[in-house]
Amino acid sequence: MAVYALTGFSLVSLLSFGYLSWDWMKPSLVADVATDPMEKSLPPTFTRPPHIIFILTDDQGYHDIGYHGSDIQTPTLDRLAAEGVKLENYYIQPICTPSRSQLITGRYQIHTGLQHSIIRPRQPNCLPLDQVTLPQKLQEAGYSTHMVGKWHLGFYKKECLPTRRGFDTFLGSLTGNVDYYTYDNCDGPGVCGYDLHEGEDVAWDQSGKYSTFLYAQRVSKILASHSPKEPIFIYVAFQAVHTPLQSPKEYIYRYRSMGNVARRKYAAMVTCMDEAVKNITWALKKYGYYDNSVIVFSTDNGGQTFSGGSNWPLRGRKGTYWEGGVRGIGFVHSPLIKRKRRTSWALVHITDWYPTLVSLARGNLSNVQGLDGYDVWPAISEGKESPRTEILHNIDPLYNHAKYGSLEDGFGIWNTAVQASIRVGEWKLLTGDPGYSDWIPPQTLTNFPGSWWNLERLTDGLRKSVWLFNITADPYERYDLSEQRPDVVRTLLMRLVHYNRTAIPVRYPAENPRAHPDFNGGAWGPWASEDDGEEWEGGREPLKSRNKKKKCKICKLRSFFRKLNTRLMSN
């Protein structure tokens, strides 16, 4: 039997703060009441392809939205969700690139070669060029397509850029994280560059503008210049609330009573993003799009707990295959939904948006083979049963193998040292090293200011390599049933074997010195030509820029967090 210990606080204190009182099955913690009379009379069906706005936030924790009982103010998101359909059985991937690649292609990571880690700035790697993307399919259906925000799907060739992968316009960053004001990004000491692009050009003139505001303003500008009579798709991939933790001071002031500094800044960023969504929604109504629109809201992975995020009461955090890493916040808001103002427990995965949105757009999916996603619109709009019954969370053959895993532990059919996870029906299986496994309450206990390590820790299981949970009955993953139900373990291992046979080789090339921003005028951008392969032979060091090199303020911080993350993962 597992032994659990509370570190740094008592169970009584948790109950007194209400952290254990949240009812998992309760549909909503906000009133599901429409306040706009116009919205009550909107038609339940549509006669022309709808406008599609897909909003993706970065590193927002499962707990960090008002209707999940958070202390962070998200009135816009709460209302949009309350008036639409909340997806409470919705899954994403544990880190950035995998979620974005699966959204854009409708395919699992193992089918695009991106099953390991993320695409790093200096890697000659990007979303495979043979993949037909979601915006390309929408273009075929007559849509105008626009992207605003974070790409993070590779840029070493111009063919990899958003404007070459289906988007008519693009304003945003190509790498994984940048300064919210200066748009500088450092990929190690001395490897720093500017990363904000307008189309395929560097947007130097936009420096100094807070990215959350900048991106919302760009969406409004797009809507103002387009005709609502023509279908439009806008992919809004906010940088928020990824590190660095930066927010306008007026938002931080709202949370001045929070003892934890990181949580305070993080909360301010979430609320600022919520207001940006409010402005986007207002623009949809002002310019005549709203009545025929579908707004999808999704997070990209679990929250980073030592950077202010919270996935409570779920186990784990960003970068792990525990529920805290892969269960996302998701909802759909649209006047076109037939059964509004409800919570859906239909199983939905981020790959499902590709066929769902293409179908809504009346696009053609007959010539797209090998999709892992399903059309879940009937489940969302009408409350029908989801066509999805299982999810491959991932199989990563390159991740550090678990010390105590073996082929023998996997019934001779699967090496349990390999990091993998799958959900079939109500059962979830994990093998290898799933990642940091603690339950971490919100960092707002006033008697522990600034400390993120006050958590409930699992004190046994360190020599394990197989876990099995009934996620329906045990959504917090507290009761491992792998020893009690070896029959289920074997069945799910066979499903892993099945998927692994369909996997393509991992695409994770070595970093290329030619990618240094000093070779590109001080900015991150494509460095390889059409004729270049994915490996470039060259041994020279990057040349120093003639311009005075900007000091990267976040390099030391990133280095610290990388070392900290490595230490935590090894515990």
Coordinates of C-alpha atoms in Angstrom, one line a residue:
M1 CA 0.0 0.0 0.0
A2 CA 1.3 3.4 -0.9
V3 CA 2.4 5.7 2.0
Y4 CA 1.6 9.4 1.6
A5 CA 3.2 12.2 3.5
L6 CA 2.2 15.8 3.7
T7 CA 5.2 18.0 3.5
G8 CA 5.0 21.6 4.8
F9 CA 1.3 21.7 5.7
S10 CA -1.5 19.7 7.2
L11 CA -4.5 18.1 5.7
V12 CA -6.6 20.3 8.0
S13 CA -5.1 23.4 6.5
L14 CA -5.9 22.2 3.1
L15 CA -9.5 21.7 4.0
S16 CA -9.7 25.1 5.6
F17 CA -8.5 26.7 2.4
G18 CA -11.0 24.7 0.4
Y19 CA -8.4 22.9 -1.7
L20 CA -9.9 19.5 -1.1
S21 CA -13.5 20.6 -1.2
W22 CA -13.8 21.1 -4.9
D23 CA -16.3 18.7 -6.3
W24 CA -14.7 17.0 -9.4
M25 CA -18.1 16.1 -10.8
K26 CA -19.7 19.5 -10.3
P27 CA -20.3 20.9 -13.7
S28 CA -19.5 24.5 -12.9
L29 CA -18.6 26.9 -10.1
V30 CA -20.0 29.9 -11.9
A31 CA -23.6 30.7 -12.8
D32 CA -24.5 29.5 -16.3
V33 CA -26.7 32.5 -17.1
A34 CA -26.5 34.5 -20.3
T35 CA -26.6 38.3 -19.7
D36 CA -26.8 39.4 -23.3
P37 CA -30.4 39.3 -24.5
M38 CA -29.2 39.2 -28.1
E39 CA -27.4 35.9 -27.5
K40 CA -30.6 34.1 -26.3
S41 CA -32.3 34.4 -29.7
L42 CA -29.3 33.2 -31.9
P43 CA -30.0 30.4 -34.3
P44 CA -29.0 26.8 -33.3
T45 CA -27.8 25.9 -36.8
F46 CA -25.7 27.5 -39.4
T47 CA -26.2 27.8 -43.2
R48 CA -22.7 28.8 -44.2
P49 CA -19.2 27.7 -43.0
P50 CA -18.5 29.3 -39.5
H51 CA -15.7 31.6 -38.6
I52 CA -13.3 29.7 -36.4
I53 CA -11.2 31.3 -33.6
F54 CA -8.8 28.8 -31.9
I55 CA -7.2 30.2 -28.7
L56 CA -4.3 28.3 -27.3
T57 CA -2.7 29.4 -24.0
D58 CA 0.8 28.4 -22.9
D59 CA 1.6 26.6 -19.6
Q60 CA -1.8 27.5 -18.0
G61 CA -2.4 25.0 -15.2
Y62 CA -5.6 23.0 -14.9
H63 CA -6.5 24.7 -11.7
D64 CA -5.8 28.2 -13.0
I65 CA -9.3 29.2 -14.3
G66 CA -12.2 30.5 -12.3
Y67 CA -14.6 27.7 -12.9
H68 CA -12.1 25.1 -11.6
G69 CA -12.1 26.9 -8.2
S70 CA -9.1 29.1 -8.8
D71 CA -8.2 32.2 -6.8
I72 CA -7.2 33.8 -10.2
Q73 CA -9.8 36.0 -11.8
T74 CA -10.8 34.9 -15.3
P75 CA -14.4 36.3 -15.7
T76 CA -14.3 36.3 -19.5
L77 CA -13.2 32.7 -19.8
D78 CA -15.7 31.7 -17.1
R79 CA -18.6 33.3 -18.9
L80 CA -17.6 31.9 -22.4
A81 CA -17.3 28.4 -20.9
A82 CA -20.5 28.7 -18.9
E83 CA -22.5 29.7 -22.0
G84 CA -20.9 27.1 -24.2
V85 CA -19.6 23.5 -23.5
K86 CA -16.9 22.8 -20.9
L87 CA -14.7 19.8 -21.9
E88 CA -13.8 18.0 -18.6
N89 CA -12.4 14.9 -20.2
Y90 CA -10.1 16.8 -22.5
Y91 CA -6.4 15.8 -23.2
I92 CA -3.4 17.6 -24.5
Q93 CA 0.3 16.8 -24.5
P94 CA 2.7 17.5 -21.7
I95 CA 4.9 20.1 -23.5
C96 CA 4.7 22.7 -26.2
T97 CA 5.8 21.3 -29.6
P98 CA 3.9 18.0 -29.3
S99 CA 0.6 19.7 -28.6
R100 CA 1.0 22.2 -31.4
S101 CA 2.1 19.6 -33.9
Q102 CA -0.9 17.3 -33.0
L103 CA -3.3 20.3 -33.3
I104 CA -1.9 21.3 -36.7
T105 CA -1.7 17.7 -38.2
G106 CA -4.3 15.7 -36.4
R107 CA -1.7 13.0 -35.8
Y108 CA 0.1 11.6 -32.8
Q109 CA 3.7 12.5 -32.3
I110 CA 4.8 9.0 -33.2
H111 CA 3.4 9.6 -36.7
T112 CA 5.3 12.8 -37.3
G113 CA 8.6 11.9 -35.7
L114 CA 8.3 14.5 -33.0
Q115 CA 7.8 12.1 -30.1
H116 CA 10.9 13.3 -28.2
S117 CA 11.1 16.7 -26.4
I118 CA 10.5 19.9 -28.3
I119 CA 12.0 21.5 -31.4
R120 CA 14.9 23.6 -30.1
P121 CA 15.9 26.9 -31.8
R122 CA 19.2 25.6 -33.2
Q123 CA 17.9 22.3 -34.5
P124 CA 17.5 21.7 -38.2
N125 CA 14.0 20.4 -37.6
C126 CA 10.4 21.4 -38.2
L127 CA 7.0 20.0 -38.7
P128 CA 7.4 17.4 -41.5
L129 CA 6.9 19.2 -44.8
D130 CA 4.9 16.3 -46.2
Q131 CA 2.1 16.8 -43.7
V132 CA -1.0 18.7 -44.9
T133 CA -1.8 21.1 -42.1
L134 CA -5.1 22.2 -40.6
P135 CA -4.9 25.8 -42.1
Q136 CA -4.0 24.3 -45.5
K137 CA -7.2 22.2 -45.4
L138 CA -9.2 25.3 -44.4
Q139 CA -7.6 27.3 -47.2
E140 CA -8.8 24.6 -49.6
A141 CA -12.3 25.1 -48.1
G142 CA -12.2 28.8 -49.0
Y143 CA -11.1 30.2 -45.6
S144 CA -8.8 33.1 -45.0
T145 CA -6.2 31.9 -42.5
H146 CA -4.2 33.9 -40.0
M147 CA -1.9 33.0 -37.1
V148 CA -1.0 35.3 -34.2
G149 CA 1.4 34.2 -31.5
K150 CA 3.8 31.4 -30.8
W151 CA 4.7 28.9 -33.6
H152 CA 7.3 26.5 -32.0
L153 CA 7.1 24.1 -34.9
G154 CA 10.6 24.8 -36.4
F155 CA 11.9 27.4 -38.7
Y156 CA 15.3 26.3 -40.0
K157 CA 14.1 26.5 -43.6
K158 CA 11.7 29.1 -45.0
E159 CA 9.5 26.2 -46.0
C160 CA 8.9 25.5 -42.3
L161 CA 7.5 29.0 -41.6
P162 CA 3.8 29.5 -40.8
T163 CA 3.2 31.4 -44.0
R164 CA 4.5 28.4 -45.9
R165 CA 2.4 25.9 -43.9
G166 CA -1.1 27.3 -44.6
F167 CA -1.4 30.7 -43.0
D168 CA -2.0 33.8 -45.1
T169 CA -0.6 36.1 -42.4
F170 CA 1.6 35.6 -39.3
L171 CA 2.6 37.8 -36.4
G172 CA 4.4 36.1 -33.6
S173 CA 7.5 34.3 -32.4
L174 CA 9.1 31.2 -33.9
T175 CA 10.9 29.8 -30.8
G176 CA 9.6 28.5 -27.5
N177 CA 9.7 31.5 -25.2
V178 CA 10.7 35.2 -25.5
D179 CA 10.7 38.3 -23.4
Y180 CA 7.2 39.7 -23.3
Y181 CA 8.4 43.2 -24.1
T182 CA 11.8 43.0 -25.8
Y183 CA 11.2 39.6 -27.6
D184 CA 14.7 38.5 -26.9
N185 CA 15.3 34.8 -26.5
C186 CA 18.4 33.1 -25.3
D187 CA 19.2 29.4 -26.1
G188 CA 22.2 29.3 -23.8
P189 CA 24.8 31.7 -22.7
G190 CA 25.7 34.1 -25.5
V191 CA 23.2 32.6 -27.9
C192 CA 20.6 35.3 -27.9
G193 CA 18.5 36.9 -30.5
Y194 CA 15.3 38.8 -31.3
D195 CA 12.2 36.8 -32.1
L196 CA 9.1 38.6 -33.3
H197 CA 8.2 38.2 -36.9
E198 CA 5.6 39.8 -39.3
G199 CA 5.1 37.3 -42.1
E200 CA 8.6 36.2 -43.0
D201 CA 10.3 39.5 -41.9
V202 CA 11.7 40.5 -38.5
A203 CA 9.3 42.9 -36.8
W204 CA 11.8 45.1 -35.1
D205 CA 9.4 48.0 -34.9
Q206 CA 7.1 46.1 -32.5
S207 CA 9.6 45.8 -29.7
G208 CA 8.5 47.2 -26.4
K209 CA 4.8 46.2 -26.8
Y210 CA 3.5 43.6 -24.3
S211 CA 2.8 40.5 -26.4
T212 CA -0.6 39.6 -24.9
F213 CA -1.9 43.1 -25.8
L214 CA -0.1 43.1 -29.2
Y215 CA -1.6 39.8 -30.2
A216 CA -5.1 40.7 -29.2
Q217 CA -4.8 44.0 -31.1
R218 CA -3.7 42.1 -34.2
V219 CA -6.7 39.8 -34.0
S220 CA -9.0 42.9 -33.8
K221 CA -7.2 44.4 -36.8
I222 CA -7.6 41.3 -38.9
L223 CA -11.3 41.1 -38.1
A224 CA -11.8 44.8 -38.9
S225 CA -10.2 44.4 -42.3
H226 CA -11.9 41.2 -43.3
S227 CA -15.5 40.7 -44.4
P228 CA -17.8 38.6 -42.1
K229 CA -19.4 37.3 -45.3
E230 CA -16.2 35.3 -46.0
P231 CA -15.1 32.5 -43.6
I232 CA -12.0 33.2 -41.6
F233 CA -9.8 31.0 -39.3
I234 CA -7.6 32.7 -36.7
Y235 CA -5.2 30.7 -34.6
V236 CA -4.3 32.7 -31.5
A237 CA -1.4 31.1 -29.7
F238 CA -0.8 33.3 -26.8
Q239 CA 2.7 33.4 -25.3
A240 CA 1.0 33.7 -21.9
V241 CA 1.5 32.3 -19.4
H242 CA 4.9 30.8 -20.2
T243 CA 7.9 32.1 -18.4
P244 CA 9.4 34.7 -18.1
L245 CA 6.9 35.9 -15.6
Q246 CA 6.1 39.4 -16.8
S247 CA 3.0 41.4 -16.6
P248 CA 1.9 45.1 -16.6
K249 CA 2.1 46.4 -13.0
E250 CA -1.6 47.2 -12.8
Y251 CA -2.5 43.5 -13.1
I252 CA 0.1 42.5 -10.5
Y253 CA -1.4 45.0 -8.0
R254 CA -4.7 43.1 -8.0
Y255 CA -2.9 40.1 -6.5
R256 CA -0.7 42.0 -4.0
S257 CA -2.1 39.9 -1.1
M258 CA -0.6 36.7 -2.6
G259 CA 2.4 35.7 -0.5
N260 CA 4.0 33.7 -3.3
V261 CA 5.8 36.1 -5.7
A262 CA 5.8 33.7 -8.6
R263 CA 2.1 32.9 -8.1
R264 CA 1.3 36.6 -7.9
K265 CA 3.0 37.4 -11.2
Y266 CA 1.6 34.3 -12.9
A267 CA -2.0 35.2 -11.7
A268 CA -1.6 38.7 -13.2
M269 CA -0.6 37.2 -16.5
V270 CA -3.6 34.9 -16.6
T271 CA -6.0 37.8 -15.8
C272 CA -4.3 39.9 -18.5
M273 CA -4.8 37.1 -21.0
D274 CA -8.4 36.8 -19.9
E275 CA -9.0 40.4 -20.8
A276 CA -7.3 39.9 -24.1
V277 CA -9.8 37.2 -24.9
K278 CA -12.6 39.6 -23.9
N279 CA -11.3 42.1 -26.4
I280 CA -11.2 39.4 -29.1
T281 CA -14.8 38.4 -28.3
W282 CA -15.9 42.0 -28.4
A283 CA -14.2 42.5 -31.8
L284 CA -16.1 39.4 -33.1
K285 CA -19.4 41.0 -32.1
K286 CA -18.5 44.6 -33.2
Y287 CA -17.5 43.5 -36.8
G288 CA -20.3 41.1 -37.3
Y289 CA -18.6 37.7 -37.0
Y290 CA -20.0 36.4 -33.7
D291 CA -23.4 35.0 -34.7
N292 CA -21.7 32.6 -37.1
S293 CA -18.5 31.8 -35.1
V294 CA -17.0 29.0 -33.2
I295 CA -14.5 29.8 -30.4
V296 CA -12.3 27.0 -29.2
F297 CA -10.2 27.5 -26.1
S298 CA -7.4 25.1 -25.1
T299 CA -4.3 25.0 -23.0
D300 CA -1.2 23.4 -24.5
N301 CA 0.1 21.4 -21.5
G302 CA -0.1 21.4 -17.7
G303 CA 1.1 24.2 -15.6
Q304 CA 4.7 24.6 -14.5
T305 CA 4.3 24.5 -10.7
F306 CA 7.7 26.1 -9.8
S307 CA 6.8 29.0 -12.1
G308 CA 3.5 29.9 -10.4
G309 CA 1.1 27.4 -12.1
S310 CA -1.2 24.9 -10.4
N311 CA -2.7 21.7 -11.7
W312 CA -4.4 20.9 -8.3
P313 CA -6.0 18.5 -7.5
L314 CA -4.3 16.6 -10.3
R315 CA -1.0 14.8 -10.0
G316 CA 2.2 16.0 -11.7
R317 CA 3.0 19.1 -13.8
K318 CA 4.1 20.2 -17.2
G319 CA 6.5 17.7 -18.8
T320 CA 5.0 14.7 -17.1
Y321 CA 2.4 12.1 -18.3
W322 CA 0.5 12.3 -15.0
E323 CA -2.9 13.9 -15.4
G324 CA -1.5 17.3 -14.3
G325 CA 0.6 17.3 -17.4
V326 CA -1.8 16.0 -20.0
R327 CA -5.4 16.9 -18.9
G328 CA -6.1 20.4 -20.3
I329 CA -8.5 23.2 -19.8
G330 CA -10.9 23.2 -22.8
F331 CA -14.2 24.6 -23.8
V332 CA -16.1 25.6 -26.9
H333 CA -18.3 28.7 -27.2
S334 CA -20.6 29.3 -30.1
P335 CA -24.1 30.4 -30.9
L336 CA -24.2 27.4 -33.2
I337 CA -24.0 24.8 -30.5
K338 CA -27.3 23.0 -30.1
R339 CA -27.0 22.1 -26.4
K340 CA -25.3 25.0 -24.7
R341 CA -24.6 25.7 -21.0
R342 CA -23.4 22.3 -20.0
T343 CA -20.3 20.2 -19.1
S344 CA -19.3 17.4 -21.4
W345 CA -17.4 14.4 -20.2
A346 CA -16.9 13.1 -23.7
L347 CA -13.3 11.9 -24.3
V348 CA -11.6 14.5 -26.5
H349 CA -7.9 14.9 -27.5
I350 CA -6.1 17.8 -29.2
T351 CA -5.7 15.7 -32.4
D352 CA -9.5 15.8 -32.7
W353 CA -9.6 19.5 -33.6
Y354 CA -8.2 18.8 -37.1
P355 CA -11.1 16.6 -38.4
T356 CA -13.6 18.5 -36.3
L357 CA -12.8 21.9 -37.7
V358 CA -12.3 20.8 -41.2
S359 CA -15.7 19.1 -41.1
L360 CA -17.3 22.2 -39.7
A361 CA -15.7 24.2 -42.5
R362 CA -17.2 21.7 -45.0
G363 CA -13.7 20.8 -46.1
N364 CA -12.6 17.5 -47.7
L365 CA -11.1 14.9 -45.5
S366 CA -11.4 12.0 -48.0
N367 CA -7.9 12.6 -49.3
V368 CA -6.3 12.8 -45.8
Q369 CA -5.0 9.4 -44.7
G370 CA -3.8 8.3 -41.3
L371 CA -5.4 10.9 -39.0
D372 CA -5.5 10.0 -35.3
G373 CA -8.2 12.5 -34.5
Y374 CA -11.9 12.2 -34.7
D375 CA -14.7 14.5 -35.6
V376 CA -16.2 15.3 -32.1
W377 CA -18.6 18.1 -33.0
P378 CA -21.7 15.9 -32.5
A379 CA -20.4 15.1 -29.0
I380 CA -19.7 18.8 -28.3
S381 CA -22.8 20.3 -29.9
E382 CA -25.5 17.7 -29.4
G383 CA -24.2 15.7 -26.4
K384 CA -23.7 12.5 -28.4
E385 CA -21.2 9.9 -27.4
S386 CA -17.6 10.6 -28.4
P387 CA -16.2 8.4 -31.2
R388 CA -12.9 8.4 -29.3
T389 CA -12.3 5.5 -26.8
E390 CA -8.6 5.7 -26.3
I391 CA -5.6 8.1 -26.4
L392 CA -2.0 7.4 -27.0
H393 CA -0.3 9.9 -24.8
N394 CA 3.0 9.1 -26.3
I395 CA 5.9 6.6 -26.7
D396 CA 9.3 8.2 -26.4
P397 CA 12.2 5.8 -27.0
L398 CA 14.8 8.5 -26.5
Y399 CA 13.8 9.6 -23.0
N400 CA 15.9 8.4 -20.1
H401 CA 15.0 4.7 -19.6
A402 CA 13.7 3.9 -16.1
K403 CA 16.3 2.2 -14.0
Y404 CA 14.0 -0.6 -12.8
G405 CA 12.1 -1.3 -16.0
S406 CA 12.5 -4.4 -18.1
L407 CA 11.0 -6.6 -20.8
E408 CA 10.3 -9.2 -18.1
D409 CA 8.1 -6.6 -16.2
G410 CA 6.3 -6.1 -19.5
F411 CA 5.2 -9.7 -19.9
G412 CA 7.9 -10.2 -22.5
I413 CA 6.0 -7.9 -24.9
W414 CA 7.0 -4.4 -23.8
N415 CA 10.1 -3.0 -22.2
T416 CA 8.7 -1.1 -19.2
A417 CA 11.9 1.0 -19.0
V418 CA 10.6 3.0 -22.1
Q419 CA 8.6 6.1 -21.3
A420 CA 5.1 5.6 -22.6
S421 CA 1.5 6.2 -21.6
I422 CA -1.9 5.3 -23.0
R423 CA -5.6 5.7 -22.0
V424 CA -8.1 3.0 -23.0
G425 CA -11.6 3.5 -21.8
E426 CA -11.4 4.2 -18.1
W427 CA -7.9 2.8 -17.8
K428 CA -4.6 4.6 -18.0
L429 CA -1.2 2.9 -18.1
L430 CA 2.2 4.5 -17.6
T431 CA 5.6 2.9 -18.2
G432 CA 9.1 4.0 -17.7
D433 CA 9.7 7.4 -16.0
P434 CA 6.4 9.4 -16.2
G435 CA 8.0 12.5 -14.7
Y436 CA 7.7 14.4 -11.4
S437 CA 4.8 12.8 -9.6
D438 CA 3.7 14.9 -6.7
W439 CA 0.4 16.7 -5.9
I440 CA 1.1 20.4 -5.5
P441 CA -1.6 22.7 -4.1
P442 CA -1.8 26.3 -5.3
Q443 CA 1.1 28.4 -3.9
T444 CA -1.0 30.8 -2.0
L445 CA -0.7 29.6 1.6
T446 CA 0.3 32.8 3.4
N447 CA 2.5 31.1 5.9
F448 CA 4.7 29.7 3.1
P449 CA 5.5 32.7 0.9
G450 CA 7.6 32.1 -2.2
S451 CA 7.9 28.3 -1.6
W452 CA 6.7 25.9 -4.3
W453 CA 7.9 22.8 -2.6
N454 CA 5.1 22.5 0.0
L455 CA 3.5 19.5 -1.5
E456 CA 2.1 16.1 -0.9
R457 CA 4.7 13.6 -1.8
L458 CA 4.4 9.9 -2.7
T459 CA 7.1 8.2 -0.6
D460 CA 7.1 4.8 -2.2
G461 CA 7.0 3.5 -5.8
L462 CA 10.5 4.8 -6.6
R463 CA 11.5 1.4 -7.9
K464 CA 8.5 1.0 -10.2
S465 CA 8.2 1.2 -13.9
V466 CA 4.5 0.3 -14.4
W467 CA 1.4 2.2 -13.1
L468 CA -2.3 1.5 -13.8
F469 CA -5.2 3.8 -12.8
N470 CA -8.9 3.8 -13.3
I471 CA -9.1 7.4 -14.3
T472 CA -12.9 7.6 -14.1
A473 CA -12.9 6.5 -10.5
D474 CA -9.6 7.9 -9.5
P475 CA -8.9 11.1 -11.6
Y476 CA -6.2 12.1 -9.1
E477 CA -4.1 9.0 -9.7
R478 CA -3.8 8.0 -6.1
Y479 CA -4.4 4.3 -6.3
D480 CA -2.1 2.3 -8.5
L481 CA -3.9 -0.9 -9.5
S482 CA -1.1 -2.5 -11.6
E483 CA -0.6 -5.4 -9.2
Q484 CA -4.3 -6.0 -8.7
R485 CA -5.1 -6.0 -12.4
P486 CA -2.3 -7.6 -14.4
D487 CA -4.8 -8.5 -17.0
V488 CA -5.6 -4.9 -17.8
V489 CA -1.9 -4.0 -17.7
R490 CA -1.2 -6.7 -20.3
T491 CA -4.1 -5.5 -22.5
L492 CA -2.9 -1.9 -22.5
L493 CA 0.7 -3.0 -23.1
M494 CA -0.5 -4.8 -26.2
R495 CA -2.1 -1.5 -27.4
L496 CA 1.3 0.2 -26.9
V497 CA 2.9 -2.6 -29.0
H498 CA 0.3 -2.0 -31.7
Y499 CA 1.0 1.8 -31.8
N500 CA 4.7 1.3 -31.7
R501 CA 4.6 -0.7 -34.9
T502 CA 3.1 2.3 -36.7
A503 CA 5.7 4.8 -35.3
I504 CA 8.2 6.5 -37.6
P505 CA 11.8 7.3 -36.6
V506 CA 12.3 10.1 -34.1
R507 CA 13.3 13.4 -35.7
Y508 CA 15.8 15.0 -33.2
P509 CA 18.9 16.2 -35.0
A510 CA 21.9 17.8 -33.3
E511 CA 22.0 21.5 -32.9
N512 CA 23.5 23.5 -35.8
P513 CA 26.0 26.3 -35.1
R514 CA 24.8 28.1 -38.3
A515 CA 21.5 28.9 -36.5
H516 CA 23.1 31.4 -34.2
P517 CA 21.2 34.8 -34.4
D518 CA 24.5 36.6 -35.1
F519 CA 24.5 35.1 -38.6
N520 CA 21.0 36.6 -39.1
G521 CA 21.4 40.2 -38.1
G522 CA 20.7 39.4 -34.4
A523 CA 17.4 37.7 -34.9
W524 CA 16.2 34.1 -34.9
G525 CA 15.2 32.9 -38.3
P526 CA 15.7 30.4 -41.1
W527 CA 19.4 29.6 -41.9
A528 CA 19.2 26.6 -44.3
S529 CA 18.5 26.8 -48.0
E530 CA 16.0 24.6 -49.9
D531 CA 19.0 22.4 -51.0
D532 CA 20.3 21.9 -47.5
G533 CA 19.7 18.6 -45.8
E534 CA 18.8 18.3 -42.1
E535 CA 22.4 18.1 -41.2
W536 CA 24.9 20.9 -41.9
E537 CA 28.7 20.4 -41.8
G538 CA 30.5 23.3 -40.4
G539 CA 32.9 24.0 -37.5
R540 CA 33.3 27.8 -37.3
E541 CA 32.0 29.7 -34.4
P542 CA 29.3 32.3 -34.9
L543 CA 30.7 35.7 -35.8
K544 CA 30.1 38.6 -33.4
S545 CA 27.5 41.0 -34.5
R546 CA 28.7 44.5 -35.4
N547 CA 26.0 45.9 -33.4
K548 CA 26.3 45.9 -29.6
K549 CA 25.0 42.7 -28.4
K550 CA 22.0 43.0 -26.1
K551 CA 22.4 41.4 -22.7
C552 CA 20.0 38.4 -22.4
K553 CA 18.3 38.9 -19.1
I554 CA 16.7 35.5 -19.0
C555 CA 19.7 33.2 -19.8
K556 CA 20.8 32.8 -16.2
L557 CA 17.2 32.2 -15.1
R558 CA 16.6 29.6 -17.9
S559 CA 19.9 27.8 -16.9
F560 CA 18.8 27.7 -13.3
F561 CA 15.4 26.2 -14.1
R562 CA 16.9 23.6 -16.4
K563 CA 19.3 22.5 -13.7
L564 CA 16.4 22.5 -11.2
N565 CA 14.1 20.6 -13.6
T566 CA 16.8 17.9 -14.1
R567 CA 17.3 17.6 -10.4
L568 CA 13.5 17.2 -9.8
M569 CA 13.1 14.7 -12.5
S570 CA 15.8 12.6 -11.1
N571 CA 14.2 12.5 -7.6

